[in-house]
PDB file of C-alpha atoms in Angstrom:
ATOM      1  CA  UNK A 349      96.931 102.595  14.781  1.00 60.00           C
ATOM      2  CA  UNK A 350      96.962 104.808  11.597  1.00 76.00           C
ATOM      3  CA  UNK A 351      95.325 107.642  13.639  1.00 88.00           C
ATOM      4  CA  UNK A 352      97.492 110.973  14.225  1.00 88.00           C
ATOM      5  CA  UNK A 353      96.431 114.116  15.763  1.00 91.00           C
ATOM      6  CA  UNK A 354      96.079 117.371  14.057  1.00 94.00           C
ATOM      7  CA  UNK A 355      98.437 120.155  14.214  1.00 97.00           C
ATOM      8  CA  UNK A 356      99.199 122.399  17.035  1.00 97.00           C
ATOM      9  CA  UNK A 357      98.682 125.742  15.361  1.00 97.00           C
ATOM     10  CA  UNK A 358      98.671 127.786  18.738  1.00 97.00           C
ATOM     11  CA  UNK A 359     100.737 127.823  21.822  1.00 96.00           C
ATOM     12  CA  UNK A 360      97.438 127.063  23.675  1.00 95.00           C
ATOM     13  CA  UNK A 361      97.141 123.792  22.243  1.00 96.00           C
ATOM     14  CA  UNK A 362     100.940 122.904  22.450  1.00 96.00           C
ATOM     15  CA  UNK A 363     100.875 120.064  25.109  1.00 94.00           C
ATOM     16  CA  UNK A 364     104.318 120.271  26.684  1.00 96.00           C
ATOM     17  CA  UNK A 365     105.113 121.791  30.580  1.00 95.00           C
ATOM     18  CA  UNK A 366     105.015 125.429  30.886  1.00 93.00           C
ATOM     19  CA  UNK A 367     109.108 125.473  31.628  1.00 93.00           C
ATOM     20  CA  UNK A 368     109.427 124.188  28.250  1.00 94.00           C
ATOM     21  CA  UNK A 369     106.916 126.303  26.375  1.00 95.00           C
ATOM     22  CA  UNK A 370     107.344 129.313  28.188  1.00 95.00           C
ATOM     23  CA  UNK A 371     110.542 130.498  26.960  1.00 95.00           C
ATOM     24  CA  UNK A 372     109.500 130.219  23.567  1.00 95.00           C
ATOM     25  CA  UNK A 373     106.350 132.313  23.871  1.00 96.00           C
ATOM     26  CA  UNK A 374     107.804 134.823  26.241  1.00 97.00           C
ATOM     27  CA  UNK A 375     110.258 135.084  23.582  1.00 97.00           C
ATOM     28  CA  UNK A 376     107.454 136.576  21.315  1.00 97.00           C
ATOM     29  CA  UNK A 377     107.123 133.717  18.897  1.00 96.00           C
ATOM     30  CA  UNK A 378     103.696 134.074  17.600  1.00 96.00           C
ATOM     31  CA  UNK A 379     102.920 130.873  17.111  1.00 97.00           C
ATOM     32  CA  UNK A 380     105.001 127.282  16.394  1.00 98.00           C
ATOM     33  CA  UNK A 381     106.238 127.015  12.717  1.00 97.00           C
ATOM     34  CA  UNK A 382     104.217 124.688  10.256  1.00 97.00           C
ATOM     35  CA  UNK A 383     106.735 122.032  10.976  1.00 98.00           C
ATOM     36  CA  UNK A 384     106.528 122.467  14.499  1.00 98.00           C
ATOM     37  CA  UNK A 385     102.737 122.430  14.377  1.00 98.00           C
ATOM     38  CA  UNK A 386     102.575 119.148  12.541  1.00 96.00           C
ATOM     39  CA  UNK A 387     105.955 117.537  14.265  1.00 97.00           C
ATOM     40  CA  UNK A 388     105.353 118.329  17.845  1.00 97.00           C
ATOM     41  CA  UNK A 389     101.715 116.523  17.979  1.00 97.00           C
ATOM     42  CA  UNK A 390     103.300 113.277  16.288  1.00 96.00           C
ATOM     43  CA  UNK A 391     106.630 112.964  18.026  1.00 96.00           C
ATOM     44  CA  UNK A 392     105.018 113.169  21.482  1.00 94.00           C
ATOM     45  CA  UNK A 393     102.932 110.294  20.804  1.00 93.00           C
ATOM     46  CA  UNK A 394     106.185 108.685  20.120  1.00 91.00           C
ATOM     47  CA  UNK A 395     105.608 108.096  16.620  1.00 93.00           C
ATOM     48  CA  UNK A 396     108.462 108.142  13.715  1.00 94.00           C
ATOM     49  CA  UNK A 397     108.713 111.425  11.830  1.00 94.00           C
ATOM     50  CA  UNK A 398     110.242 112.317   8.904  1.00 95.00           C
ATOM     51  CA  UNK A 399     110.070 116.255   8.469  1.00 93.00           C
ATOM     52  CA  UNK A 400     111.289 118.371   5.332  1.00 94.00           C
ATOM     53  CA  UNK A 401     111.360 121.836   5.369  1.00 95.00           C
ATOM     54  CA  UNK A 402     113.415 125.260   4.261  1.00 96.00           C
ATOM     55  CA  UNK A 403     116.251 126.067   6.503  1.00 96.00           C
ATOM     56  CA  UNK A 404     115.166 128.473   9.232  1.00 96.00           C
ATOM     57  CA  UNK A 405     111.705 126.995   9.336  1.00 96.00           C
ATOM     58  CA  UNK A 406     112.239 125.570  12.844  1.00 96.00           C
ATOM     59  CA  UNK A 407     113.145 121.990  11.889  1.00 96.00           C
ATOM     60  CA  UNK A 408     115.509 121.825  14.969  1.00 95.00           C
ATOM     61  CA  UNK A 409     113.227 122.656  17.904  1.00 95.00           C
ATOM     62  CA  UNK A 410     110.531 120.542  16.003  1.00 97.00           C
ATOM     63  CA  UNK A 411     112.838 117.507  16.897  1.00 96.00           C
ATOM     64  CA  UNK A 412     114.450 118.889  20.296  1.00 96.00           C
ATOM     65  CA  UNK A 413     111.154 120.177  22.057  1.00 96.00           C
ATOM     66  CA  UNK A 414     109.485 116.805  22.410  1.00 96.00           C
ATOM     67  CA  UNK A 415     112.509 115.210  23.883  1.00 95.00           C
ATOM     68  CA  UNK A 416     113.099 118.112  26.284  1.00 94.00           C
ATOM     69  CA  UNK A 417     109.530 117.870  27.187  1.00 95.00           C
ATOM     70  CA  UNK A 418     109.986 114.555  27.841  1.00 93.00           C
ATOM     71  CA  UNK A 419     112.916 114.914  30.094  1.00 93.00           C
ATOM     72  CA  UNK A 420     111.536 117.283  32.231  1.00 93.00           C
ATOM     73  CA  UNK A 421     108.187 115.559  32.486  1.00 90.00           C
ATOM     74  CA  UNK A 422     110.279 112.340  33.792  1.00 90.00           C
ATOM     75  CA  UNK A 423     112.853 114.508  35.953  1.00 79.00           C
ATOM     76  CA  UNK A 424     109.582 116.189  37.678  1.00 71.00           C
ATOM     77  CA  UNK A 425     108.512 112.465  38.548  1.00 65.00           C
ATOM     78  CA  UNK A 426     111.698 111.728  39.933  1.00 67.00           C
ATOM     79  CA  UNK A 427     111.562 114.723  42.346  1.00 57.00           C
TER      80      UNK A 427
END
């Protein structure tokens, strides 16, 4: 369907395993960046995404953390 989730504006809304989310929160980041807020919900649904944002805006983690979260979750299922 064309339905997309809303942005994850706070860490409480971020649906990643604690093992992925906790180090970022502990590092003192107050909230996900704008590109992360919009990208993470879409990418965790397995949807395609094109993100355009300035250098230093968090694009790399916007694309990588959903993949890391999926790897952590699949690895946990194997243990």
